[in-house]
């Protein structure tokens, strides 16, 4: 907790003299603007606003005000094993979680991961997250995940999944259905989705899972275009069976044909890019270029902190970097030079805010700083850092200069979760104790040798071929 003065519950809040990125339809920028918050909503955005007497003032000068960021795909339960799989491939991830050790996670371990991931998100300015919760192998795991999200600061969508079971079976479990309905209706959450993949079985056994989503009025989120796992056949089957509905979120979408992208575009779907993941794991090349080509709406996501960074600054930076690198690479193959970058910093900031809000069907509530919307607001400001001065291009500053340590203030529904650069919501010491218990338990279940080998996978030995750029004693012997 912080000693920084904080507003009283219900006290109006006004940010003064910040660079305001409204992210409205015109992408209006106010170089020295104010944002007034009353009763948990944005009351006004403008210059020299009149605030109610007694309003709590936050000096936003030398800072950037922007909407809370939205993460549309994060396996929050895996944050309990943060960075454990930093040297994994996707195959090693599948083996570790799907085949060998994912079933060892108890309900309290799933909860611990969710609790720390929730704090991790809001502390970095991500005010809404989709918990792509595919570790729910029993209803007890589902209950634990739901309650952990419900008691955490921030907005969370529980995307219910079960990597250990078939979606046409677990979605028919009455206990699972009750949890999904609770997540959908619980005012402490921001809704529910159903999360599963479609590998491409021609019999389309996933039909009952889609039927449940339709019955409950929920959207599907599914990994598609993942090399070696989900491909064009899955898209074709979903399209032929009429289940590609508007609002469905297709994650990664990195190895699809033009026809598959056209199906996503034609049916009103969007794609969640997790560029650090796509770059590292081998799902395929991050497909921002394909989404722009086909007019598919995009949002950004973290994927899993068992590997990757857990903030949107990293997601924006890697997304624009990967796309620009590809553009240059393609041009160079034919001797051409790119003189004007097609993807711009403003576009990836849009994807991190408006794009996520639209993907969730909640742009009427979040995703921009406009009167009447929920007061999910982020102030990026750090007077102690030379990196935060001068601020000339605020979009470029967010994408290429700022980091989570520069997040000064975060409001969710007008309630401060971070003030003066310090987390002021949640109970981090308690969460830390839960995590320590989970790590100790899992390490005991695996044993030291398996624990170490899982974290440090071997590099297969490769025979080094003789070439003129390598000196070896055997080569030298032949030359004398």
Short mmCIF file of C-alpha atoms in Angstrom, two decimals:
data_model
loop_
_atom_site.label_atom_id
_atom_site.label_comp_id
_atom_site.label_asym_id
_atom_site.label_seq_id
_atom_site.Cartn_x
_atom_site.Cartn_y
_atom_site.Cartn_z
CA UNK A 1 0.00 0.00 0.00
CA UNK A 2 1.06 3.62 -0.50
CA UNK A 3 1.16 6.72 1.70
CA UNK A 4 0.16 8.84 -1.32
CA UNK A 5 -3.02 10.86 -0.60
CA UNK A 6 -6.01 9.13 -2.13
CA UNK A 7 -9.59 10.17 -2.89
CA UNK A 8 -12.39 9.26 -0.54
CA UNK A 9 -14.93 6.71 -1.81
CA UNK A 10 -17.30 8.52 -4.14
CA UNK A 11 -15.23 11.71 -4.23
CA UNK A 12 -15.10 13.31 -7.71
CA UNK A 13 -11.66 13.14 -9.34
CA UNK A 14 -10.23 15.55 -11.89
CA UNK A 15 -7.01 15.07 -13.84
CA UNK A 16 -5.45 18.41 -14.79
CA UNK A 17 -3.26 19.51 -17.71
CA UNK A 18 -2.32 16.17 -19.20
CA UNK A 19 -1.87 15.16 -22.83
CA UNK A 20 -5.26 13.50 -23.30
CA UNK A 21 -5.51 10.69 -25.85
CA UNK A 22 -9.28 10.34 -25.96
CA UNK A 23 -9.20 7.45 -28.46
CA UNK A 24 -12.61 8.60 -29.64
CA UNK A 25 -13.60 8.02 -33.27
CA UNK A 26 -11.59 11.07 -34.35
CA UNK A 27 -8.65 10.13 -32.10
CA UNK A 28 -8.87 13.58 -30.57
CA UNK A 29 -5.76 14.68 -28.66
CA UNK A 30 -5.85 17.51 -26.12
CA UNK A 31 -2.30 18.79 -25.50
CA UNK A 32 -3.28 20.24 -22.10
CA UNK A 33 -6.55 18.67 -21.14
CA UNK A 34 -8.60 17.68 -18.12
CA UNK A 35 -10.72 14.61 -17.41
CA UNK A 36 -13.45 14.79 -14.76
CA UNK A 37 -14.74 11.65 -13.04
CA UNK A 38 -18.01 11.60 -11.12
CA UNK A 39 -19.78 8.53 -9.73
CA UNK A 40 -17.42 6.13 -11.44
CA UNK A 41 -17.94 7.53 -14.92
CA UNK A 42 -16.29 10.08 -17.13
CA UNK A 43 -18.32 13.27 -16.73
CA UNK A 44 -16.34 15.61 -18.97
CA UNK A 45 -13.23 15.76 -21.12
CA UNK A 46 -11.92 19.17 -22.07
CA UNK A 47 -9.76 22.14 -21.14
CA UNK A 48 -9.98 24.11 -17.86
CA UNK A 49 -12.98 22.11 -16.70
CA UNK A 50 -15.05 23.27 -13.76
CA UNK A 51 -14.89 20.56 -11.13
CA UNK A 52 -17.23 20.19 -8.15
CA UNK A 53 -16.05 21.72 -4.88
CA UNK A 54 -13.91 19.26 -3.00
CA UNK A 55 -12.92 17.24 -6.07
CA UNK A 56 -9.69 15.28 -5.72
CA UNK A 57 -7.17 16.77 -8.15
CA UNK A 58 -4.40 14.80 -9.86
CA UNK A 59 -1.70 16.80 -11.61
CA UNK A 60 -1.30 15.18 -15.02
CA UNK A 61 1.15 17.76 -16.39
CA UNK A 62 4.12 16.13 -18.15
CA UNK A 63 2.03 13.00 -18.48
CA UNK A 64 -0.27 11.19 -20.89
CA UNK A 65 -3.88 10.30 -20.08
CA UNK A 66 -5.32 7.36 -21.98
CA UNK A 67 -8.10 4.78 -21.63
CA UNK A 68 -7.41 1.66 -19.62
CA UNK A 69 -5.86 -1.00 -21.84
CA UNK A 70 -7.71 -4.23 -22.70
CA UNK A 71 -6.10 -7.69 -22.89
CA UNK A 72 -8.25 -10.16 -24.83
CA UNK A 73 -6.34 -13.39 -24.09
CA UNK A 74 -4.30 -14.20 -20.99
CA UNK A 75 -3.92 -17.61 -19.34
CA UNK A 76 -3.93 -16.02 -15.92
CA UNK A 77 -3.59 -19.23 -13.90
CA UNK A 78 -0.16 -19.85 -15.43
CA UNK A 79 1.24 -16.68 -13.86
CA UNK A 80 1.87 -18.84 -10.79
CA UNK A 81 4.81 -20.22 -12.81
CA UNK A 82 6.01 -16.85 -14.10
CA UNK A 83 9.04 -17.13 -16.45
CA UNK A 84 9.46 -20.86 -15.73
CA UNK A 85 9.11 -21.66 -19.44
CA UNK A 86 11.22 -18.80 -20.79
CA UNK A 87 13.26 -21.23 -22.94
CA UNK A 88 10.37 -23.40 -24.08
CA UNK A 89 9.04 -24.08 -27.52
CA UNK A 90 5.33 -24.56 -28.05
CA UNK A 91 5.91 -28.32 -28.07
CA UNK A 92 7.53 -28.18 -24.64
CA UNK A 93 4.66 -26.05 -23.36
CA UNK A 94 2.12 -28.60 -24.62
CA UNK A 95 4.03 -31.50 -23.10
CA UNK A 96 4.52 -29.80 -19.72
CA UNK A 97 0.97 -28.52 -19.25
CA UNK A 98 -1.18 -30.79 -21.39
CA UNK A 99 0.52 -34.16 -20.93
CA UNK A 100 2.67 -34.16 -17.81
CA UNK A 101 2.01 -31.54 -15.14
CA UNK A 102 -1.05 -29.39 -15.84
CA UNK A 103 -3.24 -31.87 -13.98
CA UNK A 104 -1.18 -31.34 -10.81
CA UNK A 105 -2.55 -27.82 -10.32
CA UNK A 106 -5.11 -27.74 -7.52
CA UNK A 107 -8.02 -25.26 -7.42
CA UNK A 108 -6.05 -23.08 -5.00
CA UNK A 109 -3.11 -23.03 -7.42
CA UNK A 110 -5.34 -21.79 -10.24
CA UNK A 111 -6.69 -19.16 -7.85
CA UNK A 112 -3.20 -18.05 -6.83
CA UNK A 113 -2.20 -17.55 -10.47
CA UNK A 114 -5.35 -15.56 -11.15
CA UNK A 115 -4.88 -13.37 -8.09
CA UNK A 116 -1.33 -12.32 -8.95
CA UNK A 117 -2.12 -11.97 -12.65
CA UNK A 118 -5.02 -9.65 -11.84
CA UNK A 119 -2.79 -7.36 -9.78
CA UNK A 120 -0.09 -7.60 -12.44
CA UNK A 121 -2.57 -6.42 -15.08
CA UNK A 122 -4.03 -3.41 -13.31
CA UNK A 123 -0.65 -2.28 -11.99
CA UNK A 124 0.54 -1.96 -15.61
CA UNK A 125 -2.56 -0.10 -16.81
CA UNK A 126 -4.53 -3.07 -18.17
CA UNK A 127 -7.96 -2.45 -16.68
CA UNK A 128 -9.83 -5.25 -18.50
CA UNK A 129 -8.52 -8.78 -19.06
CA UNK A 130 -9.94 -11.94 -20.59
CA UNK A 131 -8.90 -14.89 -18.44
CA UNK A 132 -8.49 -17.61 -21.09
CA UNK A 133 -8.86 -20.12 -18.29
CA UNK A 134 -8.11 -23.52 -19.81
CA UNK A 135 -6.87 -25.09 -16.57
CA UNK A 136 -10.37 -25.74 -15.21
CA UNK A 137 -10.31 -29.51 -15.26
CA UNK A 138 -12.98 -29.81 -12.53
CA UNK A 139 -15.85 -27.56 -11.44
CA UNK A 140 -13.90 -26.87 -8.24
CA UNK A 141 -11.14 -25.37 -10.37
CA UNK A 142 -13.76 -23.28 -12.13
CA UNK A 143 -15.18 -22.02 -8.84
CA UNK A 144 -11.70 -21.09 -7.63
CA UNK A 145 -10.91 -19.19 -10.82
CA UNK A 146 -14.18 -17.28 -10.71
CA UNK A 147 -13.85 -16.25 -7.07
CA UNK A 148 -10.24 -15.16 -7.51
CA UNK A 149 -11.25 -12.85 -10.34
CA UNK A 150 -14.29 -11.58 -8.48
CA UNK A 151 -12.26 -10.48 -5.47
CA UNK A 152 -9.52 -8.80 -7.54
CA UNK A 153 -9.35 -5.14 -8.57
CA UNK A 154 -10.01 -4.65 -12.27
CA UNK A 155 -12.44 -5.95 -14.88
CA UNK A 156 -12.25 -9.61 -15.86
CA UNK A 157 -14.00 -11.84 -18.35
CA UNK A 158 -13.87 -15.53 -17.42
CA UNK A 159 -13.35 -17.52 -20.60
CA UNK A 160 -14.10 -21.01 -19.28
CA UNK A 161 -11.96 -23.82 -20.66
CA UNK A 162 -10.53 -27.23 -19.84
CA UNK A 163 -7.38 -28.38 -21.65
CA UNK A 164 -7.70 -31.82 -20.06
CA UNK A 165 -11.12 -32.62 -21.49
CA UNK A 166 -13.14 -32.60 -24.68
CA UNK A 167 -15.26 -29.43 -25.05
CA UNK A 168 -18.27 -31.45 -26.24
CA UNK A 169 -18.14 -33.25 -22.89
CA UNK A 170 -17.23 -30.65 -20.25
CA UNK A 171 -19.62 -28.06 -21.64
CA UNK A 172 -22.46 -30.51 -21.02
CA UNK A 173 -21.65 -30.87 -17.31
CA UNK A 174 -24.45 -29.12 -15.35
CA UNK A 175 -21.94 -27.98 -12.72
CA UNK A 176 -19.78 -26.34 -15.38
CA UNK A 177 -22.82 -24.70 -16.95
CA UNK A 178 -23.79 -23.21 -13.59
CA UNK A 179 -20.33 -21.68 -13.16
CA UNK A 180 -20.40 -20.21 -16.67
CA UNK A 181 -23.85 -18.74 -16.01
CA UNK A 182 -22.63 -17.30 -12.72
CA UNK A 183 -19.65 -15.69 -14.44
CA UNK A 184 -21.96 -14.25 -17.08
CA UNK A 185 -24.35 -12.78 -14.50
CA UNK A 186 -21.99 -11.88 -11.62
CA UNK A 187 -21.79 -8.10 -11.35
CA UNK A 188 -18.27 -8.44 -9.95
CA UNK A 189 -17.07 -9.75 -13.33
CA UNK A 190 -17.20 -8.23 -16.80
CA UNK A 191 -18.84 -11.23 -18.40
CA UNK A 192 -18.01 -14.71 -19.63
CA UNK A 193 -16.88 -16.52 -22.74
CA UNK A 194 -16.35 -20.17 -23.60
CA UNK A 195 -12.80 -21.13 -24.55
CA UNK A 196 -11.83 -24.16 -26.63
CA UNK A 197 -10.08 -25.06 -29.87
CA UNK A 198 -11.20 -26.76 -33.09
CA UNK A 199 -8.35 -28.99 -34.38
CA UNK A 200 -10.20 -29.99 -37.54
CA UNK A 201 -12.00 -33.32 -37.00
CA UNK A 202 -14.37 -33.66 -39.96
CA UNK A 203 -17.09 -34.97 -37.63
CA UNK A 204 -17.07 -31.58 -35.89
CA UNK A 205 -17.53 -32.96 -32.35
CA UNK A 206 -17.30 -29.39 -30.96
CA UNK A 207 -20.90 -28.66 -32.07
CA UNK A 208 -22.41 -29.06 -28.56
CA UNK A 209 -19.95 -26.52 -27.15
CA UNK A 210 -20.97 -23.96 -29.76
CA UNK A 211 -24.61 -24.78 -29.04
CA UNK A 212 -24.14 -24.02 -25.34
CA UNK A 213 -22.54 -20.69 -26.15
CA UNK A 214 -25.47 -19.83 -28.40
CA UNK A 215 -27.98 -20.86 -25.75
CA UNK A 216 -26.27 -18.77 -23.06
CA UNK A 217 -25.74 -15.78 -25.32
CA UNK A 218 -21.96 -15.99 -25.05
CA UNK A 219 -19.10 -15.60 -27.49
CA UNK A 220 -16.46 -18.18 -28.29
CA UNK A 221 -12.74 -17.55 -28.03
CA UNK A 222 -10.55 -20.06 -29.83
CA UNK A 223 -6.90 -20.51 -30.88
CA UNK A 224 -6.69 -20.70 -34.66
CA UNK A 225 -3.85 -20.71 -37.16
CA UNK A 226 -1.41 -22.32 -34.72
CA UNK A 227 1.24 -24.30 -36.60
CA UNK A 228 0.76 -28.02 -36.05
CA UNK A 229 -2.33 -27.62 -33.87
CA UNK A 230 -5.18 -25.66 -35.46
CA UNK A 231 -5.38 -24.78 -39.13
CA UNK A 232 -7.60 -23.88 -42.06
CA UNK A 233 -9.68 -27.04 -41.60
CA UNK A 234 -10.92 -25.79 -38.24
CA UNK A 235 -11.96 -22.46 -39.77
CA UNK A 236 -13.66 -24.21 -42.69
CA UNK A 237 -15.60 -26.52 -40.38
CA UNK A 238 -16.74 -23.66 -38.17
CA UNK A 239 -17.85 -21.73 -41.24
CA UNK A 240 -19.66 -24.69 -42.83
CA UNK A 241 -21.52 -25.37 -39.57
CA UNK A 242 -22.57 -21.75 -39.22
CA UNK A 243 -20.94 -21.11 -35.84
CA UNK A 244 -18.62 -18.27 -36.83
CA UNK A 245 -20.75 -15.60 -35.20
CA UNK A 246 -20.09 -11.88 -34.85
CA UNK A 247 -18.04 -11.20 -31.74
CA UNK A 248 -16.12 -14.47 -31.71
CA UNK A 249 -12.41 -13.94 -30.98
CA UNK A 250 -9.82 -15.87 -32.94
CA UNK A 251 -6.48 -16.00 -31.12
CA UNK A 252 -3.13 -15.93 -32.99
CA UNK A 253 -4.51 -16.63 -36.51
CA UNK A 254 -0.91 -16.86 -37.68
CA UNK A 255 -0.89 -19.65 -40.30
CA UNK A 256 -4.16 -19.21 -42.16
CA UNK A 257 -4.97 -18.97 -45.85
CA UNK A 258 -6.52 -15.90 -47.42
CA UNK A 259 -9.80 -17.82 -47.57
CA UNK A 260 -9.78 -18.38 -43.81
CA UNK A 261 -9.08 -14.71 -43.14
CA UNK A 262 -11.94 -13.85 -45.46
CA UNK A 263 -14.27 -16.12 -43.46
CA UNK A 264 -13.30 -14.37 -40.22
CA UNK A 265 -13.82 -10.97 -41.79
CA UNK A 266 -17.14 -11.90 -43.40
CA UNK A 267 -18.62 -13.28 -40.19
CA UNK A 268 -17.75 -10.36 -37.92
CA UNK A 269 -14.94 -11.96 -35.96
CA UNK A 270 -11.82 -10.31 -34.59
CA UNK A 271 -8.29 -11.53 -33.96
CA UNK A 272 -6.34 -11.33 -30.71
CA UNK A 273 -2.65 -10.85 -31.48
CA UNK A 274 -0.16 -12.15 -28.92
CA UNK A 275 2.95 -11.15 -30.78
CA UNK A 276 5.59 -12.11 -28.20
CA UNK A 277 4.02 -15.55 -28.20
CA UNK A 278 3.78 -15.89 -31.97
CA UNK A 279 7.39 -14.75 -32.34
CA UNK A 280 8.70 -17.17 -29.71
CA UNK A 281 6.53 -20.27 -29.93
CA UNK A 282 6.23 -20.81 -33.66
CA UNK A 283 2.48 -20.46 -34.18
CA UNK A 284 3.40 -18.61 -37.35
CA UNK A 285 4.52 -15.12 -38.21
CA UNK A 286 2.53 -12.49 -36.27
CA UNK A 287 -0.30 -11.73 -38.72
CA UNK A 288 -0.94 -8.00 -38.25
CA UNK A 289 -0.20 -7.56 -41.97
CA UNK A 290 -2.86 -10.12 -42.91
CA UNK A 291 -5.45 -8.54 -40.64
CA UNK A 292 -4.94 -5.13 -42.24
CA UNK A 293 -5.11 -6.68 -45.70
CA UNK A 294 -8.46 -8.32 -44.98
CA UNK A 295 -9.94 -5.60 -42.79
CA UNK A 296 -10.15 -7.81 -39.70
CA UNK A 297 -10.41 -5.93 -36.38
CA UNK A 298 -7.48 -6.58 -34.05
CA UNK A 299 -6.83 -6.51 -30.33
CA UNK A 300 -3.71 -7.31 -28.33
CA UNK A 301 -3.00 -9.88 -25.65
CA UNK A 302 -0.31 -11.23 -23.35
CA UNK A 303 -0.97 -14.99 -23.69
CA UNK A 304 0.94 -16.44 -20.71
CA UNK A 305 3.50 -15.14 -18.24
CA UNK A 306 4.99 -18.62 -17.95
CA UNK A 307 6.95 -17.20 -20.90
CA UNK A 308 6.18 -13.62 -21.81
CA UNK A 309 5.99 -10.03 -20.60
CA UNK A 310 2.77 -9.21 -18.79
CA UNK A 311 2.22 -5.64 -19.93
CA UNK A 312 0.73 -4.00 -23.01
CA UNK A 313 3.76 -1.79 -23.60
CA UNK A 314 5.70 -4.92 -24.54
CA UNK A 315 2.77 -6.20 -26.61
CA UNK A 316 2.50 -2.95 -28.58
CA UNK A 317 6.25 -2.73 -29.12
CA UNK A 318 6.67 -6.30 -30.33
CA UNK A 319 3.60 -6.05 -32.57
CA UNK A 320 4.77 -2.99 -34.43
CA UNK A 321 8.34 -4.30 -34.55
CA UNK A 322 7.35 -7.64 -36.05
CA UNK A 323 5.13 -6.03 -38.67
CA UNK A 324 7.69 -3.46 -39.73
CA UNK A 325 10.42 -6.11 -39.86
CA UNK A 326 8.29 -8.23 -42.20
CA UNK A 327 7.52 -5.26 -44.42
CA UNK A 328 11.22 -4.48 -44.84
CA UNK A 329 12.14 -8.14 -45.30
CA UNK A 330 9.62 -8.69 -48.09
CA UNK A 331 10.76 -5.54 -49.87
CA UNK A 332 14.41 -6.52 -49.63
CA UNK A 333 13.75 -9.87 -51.34
CA UNK A 334 13.04 -8.03 -54.58
CA UNK A 335 15.61 -5.30 -54.12
CA UNK A 336 13.09 -2.73 -52.98
CA UNK A 337 13.29 -0.28 -50.10
CA UNK A 338 10.40 0.64 -47.81
CA UNK A 339 10.24 4.41 -47.58
CA UNK A 340 6.96 4.78 -45.66
CA UNK A 341 5.92 2.45 -42.83
CA UNK A 342 2.37 1.19 -43.20
CA UNK A 343 1.67 0.33 -39.55
CA UNK A 344 1.78 3.36 -37.27
CA UNK A 345 2.18 3.77 -33.52
CA UNK A 346 -1.30 5.26 -33.30
CA UNK A 347 -2.75 2.05 -34.73
CA UNK A 348 -1.24 -0.26 -32.11
CA UNK A 349 -2.36 2.07 -29.28
CA UNK A 350 -5.82 1.80 -30.83
CA UNK A 351 -5.60 -2.00 -30.79
CA UNK A 352 -4.55 -1.95 -27.12
CA UNK A 353 -7.57 0.14 -26.10
CA UNK A 354 -10.44 0.54 -28.56
CA UNK A 355 -9.62 -2.73 -30.30
CA UNK A 356 -9.95 -4.76 -27.12
CA UNK A 357 -13.13 -2.97 -26.07
CA UNK A 358 -14.72 -3.61 -29.47
CA UNK A 359 -13.63 -7.25 -29.46
CA UNK A 360 -15.52 -7.72 -26.19
CA UNK A 361 -18.57 -5.83 -27.49
CA UNK A 362 -18.10 -3.21 -24.75
CA UNK A 363 -16.94 -0.14 -26.63
CA UNK A 364 -20.03 1.68 -25.41
CA UNK A 365 -18.55 1.38 -21.88
CA UNK A 366 -14.74 1.24 -22.14
CA UNK A 367 -11.92 1.81 -24.61
CA UNK A 368 -11.99 5.62 -24.93
CA UNK A 369 -12.13 8.71 -22.74
CA UNK A 370 -15.59 10.04 -23.53
CA UNK A 371 -18.37 11.40 -21.32
CA UNK A 372 -20.69 8.69 -20.04
CA UNK A 373 -18.17 5.86 -20.26
CA UNK A 374 -16.80 3.99 -17.29
CA UNK A 375 -13.87 5.83 -15.72
CA UNK A 376 -11.15 3.32 -16.62
CA UNK A 377 -8.27 5.76 -16.94
CA UNK A 378 -4.49 5.46 -17.05
CA UNK A 379 -2.04 8.29 -16.38
CA UNK A 380 1.47 7.66 -17.69
CA UNK A 381 3.76 10.05 -15.87
CA UNK A 382 7.13 9.76 -14.18
CA UNK A 383 8.84 12.99 -13.18
CA UNK A 384 11.78 11.00 -11.83
CA UNK A 385 12.59 9.45 -15.20
CA UNK A 386 14.47 11.20 -18.01
CA UNK A 387 12.69 8.88 -20.44
CA UNK A 388 9.45 10.75 -19.82
CA UNK A 389 10.72 14.05 -21.17
CA UNK A 390 10.16 15.55 -23.64
CA UNK A 391 6.81 14.13 -24.75
CA UNK A 392 6.49 15.24 -28.36
CA UNK A 393 4.61 12.37 -29.99
CA UNK A 394 2.40 10.82 -27.28
CA UNK A 395 1.49 7.72 -29.34
CA UNK A 396 5.14 7.12 -30.12
CA UNK A 397 6.04 7.71 -26.48
CA UNK A 398 3.58 5.07 -25.28
CA UNK A 399 4.76 2.48 -27.79
CA UNK A 400 8.52 3.00 -27.85
CA UNK A 401 9.49 4.93 -24.72
CA UNK A 402 7.22 4.26 -21.75
CA UNK A 403 6.98 1.12 -19.63
CA UNK A 404 4.90 -0.22 -16.79
CA UNK A 405 7.08 1.61 -14.28
CA UNK A 406 5.87 4.88 -15.78
CA UNK A 407 2.23 4.11 -15.01
CA UNK A 408 1.43 6.69 -12.36
CA UNK A 409 -2.32 6.33 -11.77
CA UNK A 410 -4.90 3.73 -12.75
CA UNK A 411 -8.63 4.10 -12.13
CA UNK A 412 -11.14 1.32 -12.68
CA UNK A 413 -14.67 2.63 -12.59
CA UNK A 414 -13.35 5.74 -10.86
CA UNK A 415 -11.72 3.72 -8.10
CA UNK A 416 -7.95 4.08 -7.78
CA UNK A 417 -5.98 0.86 -8.03
CA UNK A 418 -2.64 2.62 -8.53
CA UNK A 419 -1.67 6.08 -7.29
CA UNK A 420 1.62 7.89 -7.42
CA UNK A 421 3.25 4.89 -9.06
CA UNK A 422 2.21 2.48 -6.27
CA UNK A 423 -0.38 -0.28 -6.25
CA UNK A 424 -3.07 0.73 -3.75
CA UNK A 425 -5.65 -2.04 -4.29
CA UNK A 426 -5.66 -5.74 -3.56
CA UNK A 427 -3.57 -7.54 -0.98
CA UNK A 428 -0.21 -8.33 -2.55
CA UNK A 429 1.37 -9.77 0.64
CA UNK A 430 -1.48 -12.27 0.95
CA UNK A 431 -1.27 -13.16 -2.75
CA UNK A 432 2.49 -13.61 -2.42
CA UNK A 433 1.99 -16.10 0.42
CA UNK A 434 -0.48 -18.07 -1.69
CA UNK A 435 1.97 -18.14 -4.57
CA UNK A 436 4.80 -19.31 -2.34
CA UNK A 437 2.61 -22.18 -1.19
CA UNK A 438 1.71 -23.07 -4.78
CA UNK A 439 5.32 -23.03 -5.98
CA UNK A 440 6.44 -25.13 -3.00
CA UNK A 441 3.66 -27.64 -3.65
CA UNK A 442 4.33 -27.93 -7.39
CA UNK A 443 8.06 -28.25 -6.88
CA UNK A 444 7.41 -31.04 -4.41
CA UNK A 445 5.05 -32.79 -6.84
CA UNK A 446 7.59 -32.65 -9.66
CA UNK A 447 10.75 -33.31 -7.65
CA UNK A 448 13.92 -31.27 -8.00
CA UNK A 449 15.28 -33.06 -11.05
CA UNK A 450 12.07 -32.79 -13.06
CA UNK A 451 11.57 -29.20 -11.89
CA UNK A 452 15.04 -28.21 -13.11
CA UNK A 453 14.86 -30.10 -16.39
CA UNK A 454 11.44 -28.63 -17.15
CA UNK A 455 12.75 -25.11 -16.65
CA UNK A 456 16.00 -25.75 -18.51
CA UNK A 457 15.25 -27.99 -21.50
CA UNK A 458 18.30 -29.56 -23.08
CA UNK A 459 19.66 -28.27 -26.36
CA UNK A 460 20.21 -31.30 -28.63
CA UNK A 461 23.82 -31.72 -29.62
CA UNK A 462 24.49 -30.77 -33.21
CA UNK A 463 27.58 -32.00 -35.03
CA UNK A 464 29.71 -29.09 -36.11
CA UNK A 465 30.74 -29.49 -39.73
CA UNK A 466 34.26 -28.61 -40.78
CA UNK A 467 34.43 -25.26 -42.51
CA UNK A 468 37.18 -22.70 -43.14
CA UNK A 469 35.87 -20.36 -40.43
CA UNK A 470 36.39 -22.84 -37.57
CA UNK A 471 39.71 -23.89 -36.15
CA UNK A 472 39.88 -27.41 -34.77
CA UNK A 473 42.95 -29.41 -33.73
CA UNK A 474 41.99 -32.18 -36.17
CA UNK A 475 41.99 -29.71 -39.03
CA UNK A 476 45.37 -28.35 -37.99
CA UNK A 477 46.83 -31.86 -37.89
CA UNK A 478 46.00 -32.40 -41.54
CA UNK A 479 47.73 -29.22 -42.67
CA UNK A 480 51.20 -29.95 -41.25
#
